[in-house]
Short mmCIF file of C-alpha atoms and ligand atoms in Angstrom, two decimals:
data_model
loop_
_atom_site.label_atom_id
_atom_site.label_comp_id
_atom_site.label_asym_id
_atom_site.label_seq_id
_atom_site.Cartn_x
_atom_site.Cartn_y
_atom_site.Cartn_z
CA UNK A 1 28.85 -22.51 -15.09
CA UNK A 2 29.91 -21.03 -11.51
CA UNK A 3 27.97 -22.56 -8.63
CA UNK A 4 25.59 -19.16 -8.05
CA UNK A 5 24.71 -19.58 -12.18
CA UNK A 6 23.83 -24.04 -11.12
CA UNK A 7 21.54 -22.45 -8.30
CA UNK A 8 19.73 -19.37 -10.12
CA UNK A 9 19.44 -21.34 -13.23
CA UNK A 10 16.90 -23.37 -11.28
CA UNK A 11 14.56 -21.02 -10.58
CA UNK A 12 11.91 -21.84 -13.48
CA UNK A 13 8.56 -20.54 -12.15
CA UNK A 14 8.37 -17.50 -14.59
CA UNK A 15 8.68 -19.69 -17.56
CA UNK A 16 6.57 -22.68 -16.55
CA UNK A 17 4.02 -20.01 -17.01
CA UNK A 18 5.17 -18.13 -19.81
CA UNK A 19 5.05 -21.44 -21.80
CA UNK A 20 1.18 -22.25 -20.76
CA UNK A 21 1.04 -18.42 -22.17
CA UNK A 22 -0.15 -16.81 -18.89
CA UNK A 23 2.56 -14.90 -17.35
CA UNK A 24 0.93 -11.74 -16.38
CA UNK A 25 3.79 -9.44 -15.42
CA UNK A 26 6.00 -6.63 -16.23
CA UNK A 27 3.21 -5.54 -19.32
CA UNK A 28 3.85 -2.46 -21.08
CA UNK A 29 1.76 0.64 -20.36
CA UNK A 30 2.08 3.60 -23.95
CA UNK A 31 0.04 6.08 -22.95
CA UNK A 32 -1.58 8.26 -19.76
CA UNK A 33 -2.56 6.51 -17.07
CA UNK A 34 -5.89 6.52 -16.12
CA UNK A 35 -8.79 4.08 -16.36
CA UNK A 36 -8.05 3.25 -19.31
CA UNK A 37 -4.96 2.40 -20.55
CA UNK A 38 -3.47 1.29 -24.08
CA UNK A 39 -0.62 -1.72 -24.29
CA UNK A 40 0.80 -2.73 -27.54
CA UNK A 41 -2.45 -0.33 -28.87
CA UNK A 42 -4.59 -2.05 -27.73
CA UNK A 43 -7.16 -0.26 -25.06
CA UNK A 44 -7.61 -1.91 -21.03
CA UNK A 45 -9.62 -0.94 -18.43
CA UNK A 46 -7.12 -0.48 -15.81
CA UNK A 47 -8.13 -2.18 -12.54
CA UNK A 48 -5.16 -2.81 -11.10
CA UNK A 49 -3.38 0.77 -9.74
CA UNK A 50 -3.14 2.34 -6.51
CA UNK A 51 -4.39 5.40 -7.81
CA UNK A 52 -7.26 5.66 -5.90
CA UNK A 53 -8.09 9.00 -6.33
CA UNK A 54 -7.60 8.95 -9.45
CA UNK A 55 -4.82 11.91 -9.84
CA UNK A 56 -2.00 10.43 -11.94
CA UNK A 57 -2.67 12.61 -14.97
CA UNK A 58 -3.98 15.44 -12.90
CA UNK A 59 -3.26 18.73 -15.22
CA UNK A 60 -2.39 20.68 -11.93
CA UNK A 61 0.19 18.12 -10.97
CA UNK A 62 1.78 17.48 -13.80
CA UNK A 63 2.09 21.17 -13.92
CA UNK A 64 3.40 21.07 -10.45
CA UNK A 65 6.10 18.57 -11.54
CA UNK A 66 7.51 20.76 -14.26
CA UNK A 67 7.67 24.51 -12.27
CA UNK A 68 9.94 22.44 -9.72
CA UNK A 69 11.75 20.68 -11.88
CA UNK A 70 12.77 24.19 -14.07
CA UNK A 71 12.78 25.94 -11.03
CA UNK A 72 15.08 23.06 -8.82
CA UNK A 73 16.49 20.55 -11.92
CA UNK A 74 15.55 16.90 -12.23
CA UNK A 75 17.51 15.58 -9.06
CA UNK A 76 19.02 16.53 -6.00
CA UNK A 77 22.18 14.50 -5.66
CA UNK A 78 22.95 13.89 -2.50
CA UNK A 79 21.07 12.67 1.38
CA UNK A 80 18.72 14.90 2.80
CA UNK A 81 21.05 14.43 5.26
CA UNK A 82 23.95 16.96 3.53
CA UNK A 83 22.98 18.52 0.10
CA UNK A 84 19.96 16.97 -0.32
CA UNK A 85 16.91 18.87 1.51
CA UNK A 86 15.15 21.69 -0.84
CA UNK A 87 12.77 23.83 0.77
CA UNK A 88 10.36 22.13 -1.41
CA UNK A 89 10.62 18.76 0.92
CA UNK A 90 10.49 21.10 4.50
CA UNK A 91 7.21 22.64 3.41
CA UNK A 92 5.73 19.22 2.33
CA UNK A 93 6.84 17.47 5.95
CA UNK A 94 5.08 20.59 7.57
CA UNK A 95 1.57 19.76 5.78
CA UNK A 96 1.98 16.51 6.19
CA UNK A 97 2.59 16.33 9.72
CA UNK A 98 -0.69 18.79 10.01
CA UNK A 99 -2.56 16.75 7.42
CA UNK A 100 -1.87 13.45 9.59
CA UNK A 101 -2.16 15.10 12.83
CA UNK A 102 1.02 15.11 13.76
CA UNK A 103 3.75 16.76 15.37
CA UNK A 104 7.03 16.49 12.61
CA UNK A 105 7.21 14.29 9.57
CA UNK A 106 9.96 13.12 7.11
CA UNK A 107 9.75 12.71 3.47
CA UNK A 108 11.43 9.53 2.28
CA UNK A 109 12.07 8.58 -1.32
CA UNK A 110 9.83 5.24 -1.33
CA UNK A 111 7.07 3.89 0.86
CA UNK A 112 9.17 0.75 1.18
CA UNK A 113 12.05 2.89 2.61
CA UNK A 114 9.69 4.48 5.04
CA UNK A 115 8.98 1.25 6.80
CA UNK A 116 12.71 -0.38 6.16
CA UNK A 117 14.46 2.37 7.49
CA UNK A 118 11.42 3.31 10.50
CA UNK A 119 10.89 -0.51 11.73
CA UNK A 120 14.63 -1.51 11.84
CA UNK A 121 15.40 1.55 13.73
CA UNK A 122 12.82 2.64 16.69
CA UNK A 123 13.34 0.10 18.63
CA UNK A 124 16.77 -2.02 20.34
CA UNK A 125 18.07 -5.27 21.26
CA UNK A 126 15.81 -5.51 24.73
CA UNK A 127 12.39 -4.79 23.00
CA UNK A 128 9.96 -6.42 20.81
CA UNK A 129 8.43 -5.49 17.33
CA UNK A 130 5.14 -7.27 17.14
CA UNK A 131 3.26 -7.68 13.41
CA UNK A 132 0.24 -8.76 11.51
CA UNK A 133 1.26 -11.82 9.46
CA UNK A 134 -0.54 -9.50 6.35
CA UNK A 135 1.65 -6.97 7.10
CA UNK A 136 3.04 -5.81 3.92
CA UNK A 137 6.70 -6.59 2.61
CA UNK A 138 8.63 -3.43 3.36
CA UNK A 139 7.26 -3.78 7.42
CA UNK A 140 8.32 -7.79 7.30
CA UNK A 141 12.05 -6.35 5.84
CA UNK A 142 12.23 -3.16 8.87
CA UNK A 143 11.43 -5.76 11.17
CA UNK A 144 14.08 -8.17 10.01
CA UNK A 145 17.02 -5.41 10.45
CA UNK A 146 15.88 -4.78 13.59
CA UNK A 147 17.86 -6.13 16.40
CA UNK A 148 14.70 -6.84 18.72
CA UNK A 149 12.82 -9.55 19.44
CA UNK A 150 10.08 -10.14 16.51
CA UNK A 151 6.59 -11.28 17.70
CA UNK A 152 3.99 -12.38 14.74
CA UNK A 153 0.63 -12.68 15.41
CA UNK A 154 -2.47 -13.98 12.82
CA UNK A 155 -3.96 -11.56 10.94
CA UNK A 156 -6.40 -9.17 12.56
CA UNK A 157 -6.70 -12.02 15.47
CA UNK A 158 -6.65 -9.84 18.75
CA UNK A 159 -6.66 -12.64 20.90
CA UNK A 160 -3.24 -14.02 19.18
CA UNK A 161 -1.95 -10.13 19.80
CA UNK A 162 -2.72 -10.37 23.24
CA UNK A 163 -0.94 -13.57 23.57
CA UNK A 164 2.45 -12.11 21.88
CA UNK A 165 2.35 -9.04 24.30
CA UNK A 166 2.11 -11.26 27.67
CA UNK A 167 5.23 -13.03 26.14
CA UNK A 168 6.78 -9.74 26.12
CA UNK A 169 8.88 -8.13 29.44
CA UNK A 170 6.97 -5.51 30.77
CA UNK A 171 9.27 -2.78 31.23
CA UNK A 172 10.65 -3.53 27.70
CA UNK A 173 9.02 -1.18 24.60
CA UNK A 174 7.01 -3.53 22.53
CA UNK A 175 6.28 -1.72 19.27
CA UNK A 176 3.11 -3.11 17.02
CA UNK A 177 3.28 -2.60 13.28
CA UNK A 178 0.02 -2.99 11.48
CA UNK A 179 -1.05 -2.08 7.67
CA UNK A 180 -4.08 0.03 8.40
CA UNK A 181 -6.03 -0.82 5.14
CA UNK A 182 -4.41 -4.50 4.04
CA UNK A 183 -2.95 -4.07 0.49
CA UNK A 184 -4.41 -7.49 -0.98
CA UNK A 185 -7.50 -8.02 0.56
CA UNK A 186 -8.61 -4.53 1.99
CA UNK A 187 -9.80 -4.95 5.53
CA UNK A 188 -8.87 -2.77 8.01
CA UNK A 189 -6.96 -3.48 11.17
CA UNK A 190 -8.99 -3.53 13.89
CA UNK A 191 -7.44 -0.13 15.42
CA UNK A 192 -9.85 0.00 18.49
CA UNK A 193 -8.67 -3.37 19.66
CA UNK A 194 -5.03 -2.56 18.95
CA UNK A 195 -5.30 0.55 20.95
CA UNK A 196 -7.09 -1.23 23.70
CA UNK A 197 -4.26 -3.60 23.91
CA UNK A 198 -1.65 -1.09 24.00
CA UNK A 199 -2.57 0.88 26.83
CA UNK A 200 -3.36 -2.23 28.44
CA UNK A 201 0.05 -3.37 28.41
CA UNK A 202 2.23 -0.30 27.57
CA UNK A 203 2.94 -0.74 24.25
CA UNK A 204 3.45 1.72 20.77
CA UNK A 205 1.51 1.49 17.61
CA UNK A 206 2.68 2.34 14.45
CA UNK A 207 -0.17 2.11 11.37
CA UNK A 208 0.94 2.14 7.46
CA UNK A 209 -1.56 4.34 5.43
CA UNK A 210 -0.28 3.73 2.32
CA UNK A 211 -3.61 2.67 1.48
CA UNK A 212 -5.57 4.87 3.52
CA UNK A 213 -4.64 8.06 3.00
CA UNK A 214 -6.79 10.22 0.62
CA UNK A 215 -9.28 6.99 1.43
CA UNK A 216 -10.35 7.31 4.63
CA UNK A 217 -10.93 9.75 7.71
CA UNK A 218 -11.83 13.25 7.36
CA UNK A 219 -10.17 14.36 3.61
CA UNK A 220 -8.72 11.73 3.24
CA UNK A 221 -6.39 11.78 6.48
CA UNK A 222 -6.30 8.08 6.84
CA UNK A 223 -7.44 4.89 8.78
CA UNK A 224 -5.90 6.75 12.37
CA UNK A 225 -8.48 9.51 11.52
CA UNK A 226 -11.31 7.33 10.13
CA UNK A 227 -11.38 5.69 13.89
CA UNK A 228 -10.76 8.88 15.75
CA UNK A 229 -7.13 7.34 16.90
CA UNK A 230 -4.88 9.42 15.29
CA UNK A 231 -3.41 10.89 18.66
CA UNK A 232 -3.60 6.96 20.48
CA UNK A 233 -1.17 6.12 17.49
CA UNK A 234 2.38 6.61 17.96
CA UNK A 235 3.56 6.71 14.53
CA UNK A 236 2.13 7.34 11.19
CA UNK A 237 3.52 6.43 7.49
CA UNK A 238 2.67 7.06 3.92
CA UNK A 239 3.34 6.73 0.79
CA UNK A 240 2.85 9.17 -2.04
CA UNK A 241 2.91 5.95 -4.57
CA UNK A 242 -1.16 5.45 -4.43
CA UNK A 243 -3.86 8.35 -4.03
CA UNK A 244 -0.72 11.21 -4.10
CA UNK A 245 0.24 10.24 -7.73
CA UNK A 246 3.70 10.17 -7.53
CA UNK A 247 6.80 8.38 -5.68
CA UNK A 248 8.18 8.85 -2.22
CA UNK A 249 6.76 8.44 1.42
CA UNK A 250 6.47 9.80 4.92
CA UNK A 251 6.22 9.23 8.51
CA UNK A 252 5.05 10.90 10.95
CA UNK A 253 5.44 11.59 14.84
CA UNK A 254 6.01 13.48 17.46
CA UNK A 255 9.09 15.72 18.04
CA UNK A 256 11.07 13.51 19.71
CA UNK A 257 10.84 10.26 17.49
CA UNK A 258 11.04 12.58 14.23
CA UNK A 259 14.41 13.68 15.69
CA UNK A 260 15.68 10.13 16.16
CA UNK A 261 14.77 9.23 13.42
CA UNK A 262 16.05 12.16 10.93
CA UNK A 263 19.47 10.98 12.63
CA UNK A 264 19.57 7.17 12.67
CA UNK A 265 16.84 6.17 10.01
CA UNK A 266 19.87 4.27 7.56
CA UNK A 267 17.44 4.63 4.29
CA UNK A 268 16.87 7.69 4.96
CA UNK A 269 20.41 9.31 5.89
CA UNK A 270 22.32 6.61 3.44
CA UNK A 271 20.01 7.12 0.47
CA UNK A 272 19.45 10.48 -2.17
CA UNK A 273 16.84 12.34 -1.34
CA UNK A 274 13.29 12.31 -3.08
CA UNK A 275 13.37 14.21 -6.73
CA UNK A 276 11.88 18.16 -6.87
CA UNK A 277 9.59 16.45 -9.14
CA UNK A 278 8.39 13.66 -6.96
CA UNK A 279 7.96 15.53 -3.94
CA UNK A 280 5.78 19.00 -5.67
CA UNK A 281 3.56 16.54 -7.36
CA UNK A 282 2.96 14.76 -4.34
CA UNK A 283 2.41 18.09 -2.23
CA UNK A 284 0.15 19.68 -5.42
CA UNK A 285 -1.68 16.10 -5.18
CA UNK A 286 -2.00 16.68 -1.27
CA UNK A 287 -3.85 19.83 -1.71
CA UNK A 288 -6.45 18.43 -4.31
CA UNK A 289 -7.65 15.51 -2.31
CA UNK A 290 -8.41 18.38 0.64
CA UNK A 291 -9.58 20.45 -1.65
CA UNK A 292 -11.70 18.51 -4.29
CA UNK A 293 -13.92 16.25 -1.69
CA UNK A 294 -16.57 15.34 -4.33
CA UNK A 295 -13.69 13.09 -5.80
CA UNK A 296 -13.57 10.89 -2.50
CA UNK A 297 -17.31 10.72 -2.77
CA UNK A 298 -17.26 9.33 -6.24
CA UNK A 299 -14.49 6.99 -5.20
CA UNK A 300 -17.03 5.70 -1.99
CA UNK A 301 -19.76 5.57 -4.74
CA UNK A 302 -17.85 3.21 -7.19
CA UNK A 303 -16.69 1.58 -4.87
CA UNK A 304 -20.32 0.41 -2.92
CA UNK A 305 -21.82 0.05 -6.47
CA UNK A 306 -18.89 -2.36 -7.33
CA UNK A 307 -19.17 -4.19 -3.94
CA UNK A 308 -22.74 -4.63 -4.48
CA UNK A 309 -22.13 -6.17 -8.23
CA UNK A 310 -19.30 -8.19 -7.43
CA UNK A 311 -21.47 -9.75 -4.30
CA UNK A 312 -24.26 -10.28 -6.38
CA UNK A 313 -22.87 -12.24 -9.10
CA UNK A 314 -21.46 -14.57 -6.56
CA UNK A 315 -17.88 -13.77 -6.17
CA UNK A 316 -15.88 -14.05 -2.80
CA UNK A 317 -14.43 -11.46 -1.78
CA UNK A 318 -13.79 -11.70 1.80
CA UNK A 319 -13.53 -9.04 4.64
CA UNK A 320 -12.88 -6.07 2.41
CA UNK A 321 -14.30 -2.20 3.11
CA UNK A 322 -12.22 -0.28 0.75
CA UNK A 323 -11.57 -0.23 -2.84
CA UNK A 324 -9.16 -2.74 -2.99
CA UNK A 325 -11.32 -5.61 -3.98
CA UNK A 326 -9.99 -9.35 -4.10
CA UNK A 327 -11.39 -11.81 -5.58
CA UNK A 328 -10.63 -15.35 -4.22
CA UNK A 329 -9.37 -18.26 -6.26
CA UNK A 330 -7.29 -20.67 -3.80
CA UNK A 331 -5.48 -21.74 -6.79
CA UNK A 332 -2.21 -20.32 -8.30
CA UNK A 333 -2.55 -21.61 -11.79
CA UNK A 334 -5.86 -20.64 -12.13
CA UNK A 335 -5.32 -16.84 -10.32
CA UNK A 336 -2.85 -16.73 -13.52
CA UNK A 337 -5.30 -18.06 -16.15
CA UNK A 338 -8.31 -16.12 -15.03
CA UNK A 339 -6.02 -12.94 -14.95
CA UNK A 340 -4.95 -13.64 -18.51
CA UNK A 341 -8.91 -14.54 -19.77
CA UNK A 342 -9.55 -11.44 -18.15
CA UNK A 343 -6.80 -9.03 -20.01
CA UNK A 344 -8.12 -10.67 -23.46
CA UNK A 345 -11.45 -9.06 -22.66
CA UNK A 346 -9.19 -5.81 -21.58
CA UNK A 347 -9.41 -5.93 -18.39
CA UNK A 348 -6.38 -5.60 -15.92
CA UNK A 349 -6.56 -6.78 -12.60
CA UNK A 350 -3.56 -8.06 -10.57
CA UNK A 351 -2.87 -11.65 -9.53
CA UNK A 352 -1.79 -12.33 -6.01
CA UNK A 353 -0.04 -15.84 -5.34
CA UNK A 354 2.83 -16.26 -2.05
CA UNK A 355 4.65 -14.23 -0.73
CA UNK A 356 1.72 -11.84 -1.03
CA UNK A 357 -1.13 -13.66 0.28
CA UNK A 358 -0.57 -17.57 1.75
CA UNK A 359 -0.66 -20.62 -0.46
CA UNK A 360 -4.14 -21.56 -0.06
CA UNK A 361 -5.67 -17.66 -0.47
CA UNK A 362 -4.80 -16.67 -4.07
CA UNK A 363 -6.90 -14.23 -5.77
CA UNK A 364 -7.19 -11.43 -8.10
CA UNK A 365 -7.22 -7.90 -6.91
CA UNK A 366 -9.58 -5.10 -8.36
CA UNK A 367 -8.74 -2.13 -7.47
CA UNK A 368 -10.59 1.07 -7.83
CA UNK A 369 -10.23 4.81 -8.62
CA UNK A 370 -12.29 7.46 -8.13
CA UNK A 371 -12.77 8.08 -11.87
CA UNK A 372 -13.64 4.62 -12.62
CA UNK A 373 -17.48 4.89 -14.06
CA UNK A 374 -20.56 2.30 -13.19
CA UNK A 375 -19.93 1.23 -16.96
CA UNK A 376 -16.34 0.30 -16.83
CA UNK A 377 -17.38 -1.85 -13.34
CA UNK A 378 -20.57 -3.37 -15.00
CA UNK A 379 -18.28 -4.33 -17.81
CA UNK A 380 -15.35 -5.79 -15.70
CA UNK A 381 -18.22 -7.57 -13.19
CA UNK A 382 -19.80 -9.58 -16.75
CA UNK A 383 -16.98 -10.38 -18.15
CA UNK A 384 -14.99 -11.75 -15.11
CA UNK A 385 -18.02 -13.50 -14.09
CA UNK A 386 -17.78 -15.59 -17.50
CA UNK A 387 -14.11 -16.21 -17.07
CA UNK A 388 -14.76 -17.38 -12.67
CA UNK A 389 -17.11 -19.65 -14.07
CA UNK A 390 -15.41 -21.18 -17.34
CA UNK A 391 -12.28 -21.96 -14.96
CA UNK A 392 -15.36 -23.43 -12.36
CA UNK A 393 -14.12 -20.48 -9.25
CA UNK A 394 -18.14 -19.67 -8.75
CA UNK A 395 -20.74 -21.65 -10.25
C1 PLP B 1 0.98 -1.33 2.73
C2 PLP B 1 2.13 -0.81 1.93
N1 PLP B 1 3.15 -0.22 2.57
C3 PLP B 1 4.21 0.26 1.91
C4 PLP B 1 4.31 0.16 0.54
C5 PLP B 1 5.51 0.68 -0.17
O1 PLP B 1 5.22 1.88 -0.80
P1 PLP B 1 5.94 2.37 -2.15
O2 PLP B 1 5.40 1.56 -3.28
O3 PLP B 1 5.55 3.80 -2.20
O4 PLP B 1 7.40 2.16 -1.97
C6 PLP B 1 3.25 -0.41 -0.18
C7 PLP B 1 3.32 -0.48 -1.65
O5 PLP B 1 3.11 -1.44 -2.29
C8 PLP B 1 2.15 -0.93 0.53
O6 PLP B 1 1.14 -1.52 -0.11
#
């Protein structure tokens, strides 16, 4: 065995719980996805997707899909840089950038590509990037490529933020990365604060709405919009991953930025561009959510009703205002075994253990779609009340 086989053979997490039978991951979805799913035949209520509004199996999407991929082919073969850029891609930047309210945007294949190939690159060797500790993964990797000086600062904790940015030289750009909905526990950054800081000391803000947009602010244009910010913010990303129903991402900015950007951003000049596919379901998906704005309201509705239930029966679920819901365990072998009582009374929910939440804050996270009914929530509130308590999480 070579040396790299000694070291990866190690790594035995994954089967310590396979063999206690509660290794939740990589399950097999066999039909449309909605909120309800089958697996191996058998029917779940789905409660763990980022398909908040509910579009994945939208008839005018899928629709969408096909037209561009007769009209364009399956994939594009090539950076959006050379060969890569359809027209298709142009004309969704250009609603985008309206939608968001701002100046240019770029389309991206992945979310996670957005904030790799944005983070590492806006700012140089003399500045500072300053983030959230929640911040999600693909903001934690731009920052690493970066060559500038990385600042982290406790969640939400202003104060803390304050105390990074004195560190910081004053005549040096000191760029702040936050989530603007947090993807495991769904609070919201405290924008107001942010922005306070920033023009206190001179600084830039750039806010992820992967889980905002289609959420929050007016038709869905995001956290930025929700607190009236948009134009205080610097620079906006999204993905089309969650409430757009398909795969790819954006940010957003004005002129200048976009243009260093669409010329230094490595993932996206070194990387193919986003499929005809992708990118017209995510634009058709972009003109329901403004469109169709009794969705959102039905997606608000669930989501107070299931706030209300989960509060009631005892459960803690933090700081959360959006439909991401977590439920608290502070225990990684039971997050796993309450996740797999749970999918025997078909229910899916997601476990979240390190890196994606710290050691002592595991928990399960519901999340919610606007086509989720009070039905499928009463269900999924009884029956993970009987599995908290047989595993002793609430009393
Ligand atoms: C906050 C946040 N940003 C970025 C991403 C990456 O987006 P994508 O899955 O579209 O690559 C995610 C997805 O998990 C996310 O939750």
């Amino acid at each position: 065995m070579g040396l790299l086989q000694e070291k990866l053979s190690k790594f035995r997490l994954p089967q310590y719980f396979m063999e206690r039978g509660v290794y939740p991951y990589f399950r097999e979805i066999d039909s449309a996805q909605d909120t309800e799913v089958t697996m191996d035949g058998k029917r779940i209520l789905m409660f763990g997707s980022n398909s908040y509004m509910g579009l994945t199996y939208h008839e005018r999407i899928i629709n969408a899909a096909i037209e561009a991929t007769r009209k364009y082919g399956t994939g594009c073969a090539g950076s959006r840089f050379l060969n890569g850029t359809l027209d298709l891609h142009v004309q969704l930047e250009k609603e985008l950038a309206e939608f968001v309210g701002k100046e240019e945007a770029l389309v991206y294949s992945t979310g996670f590509t957005v904030n790799e190939g944005v983070v590492s690159c806006l700012t140089d060797r003399n500045d500072y990037i300053l983030c959230d500790d929640r911040d999600h993964a693909s903001i934690v990797d731009g920052r690493r490529l970066s060559f500038s000086t990385q600042l982290k600062y406790k969640h939400n904790d202003m104060a803390a933020l304050e105390k990074e940015l004195q560190k910081c030289k004053p005549d040096a750009v000191k760029l702040i990365v936050v989530d603007g909905v947090f993807s495991m526990e769904g609070d919201l950054a405290n924008l107001p604060e942010i922005v306070r800081l920033k023009e206190k000391y001179n600084a830039s803000i750039m806010v992820d709405e992967a889980h905002g947009l289609g959420v929050f602010g007016r038709d869905g244009r995001g956290v930025c919009d929700h607190f009236g910010l948009t134009d205080q913010v610097d620079v906006i990303m999204g993905t089309f991953s969650k409430s757009l129903a398909s795969i790819g991402g954006f940010v957003a900015s004005d002129k200048d930025t976009i243009n260093w950007l669409r010329h230094n951003s490595r993932s996206y000049i070194f990387s193919a561009s986003n499929t005809p596919a992708a990118t017209a379901a995510a634009r058709e998906a972009l003109h329901i959510i403004q469109e169709d704005k009794q969705r959102r309201q039905n997606l608000w509705d669930i989501t107070n009703y299931a706030l209300e239930k989960f509060r009631a029966a005892g459960f803690e679920i933090g700081e959360t205002e959006s439909p991401i819901i977590p439920l608290y365990v502070h225990d990684a072998d039971k997050t796993f075994e309450v996740t797999k009582l749970a999918f025997d009374e078909g229910i899916f929910i997601n476990p979240v253990i390190p890196p994606a939440c710290a050691p002592q804050d595991t928990l399960v996270r519901v999340a919610l779609m606007a086509t989720h009914t009070k039905e499928q929530i009463d269900y999924a509130v009884e029956h993970l009340t009987k599995a908290f308590k047989k595993l002793d999480i609430i009393k």
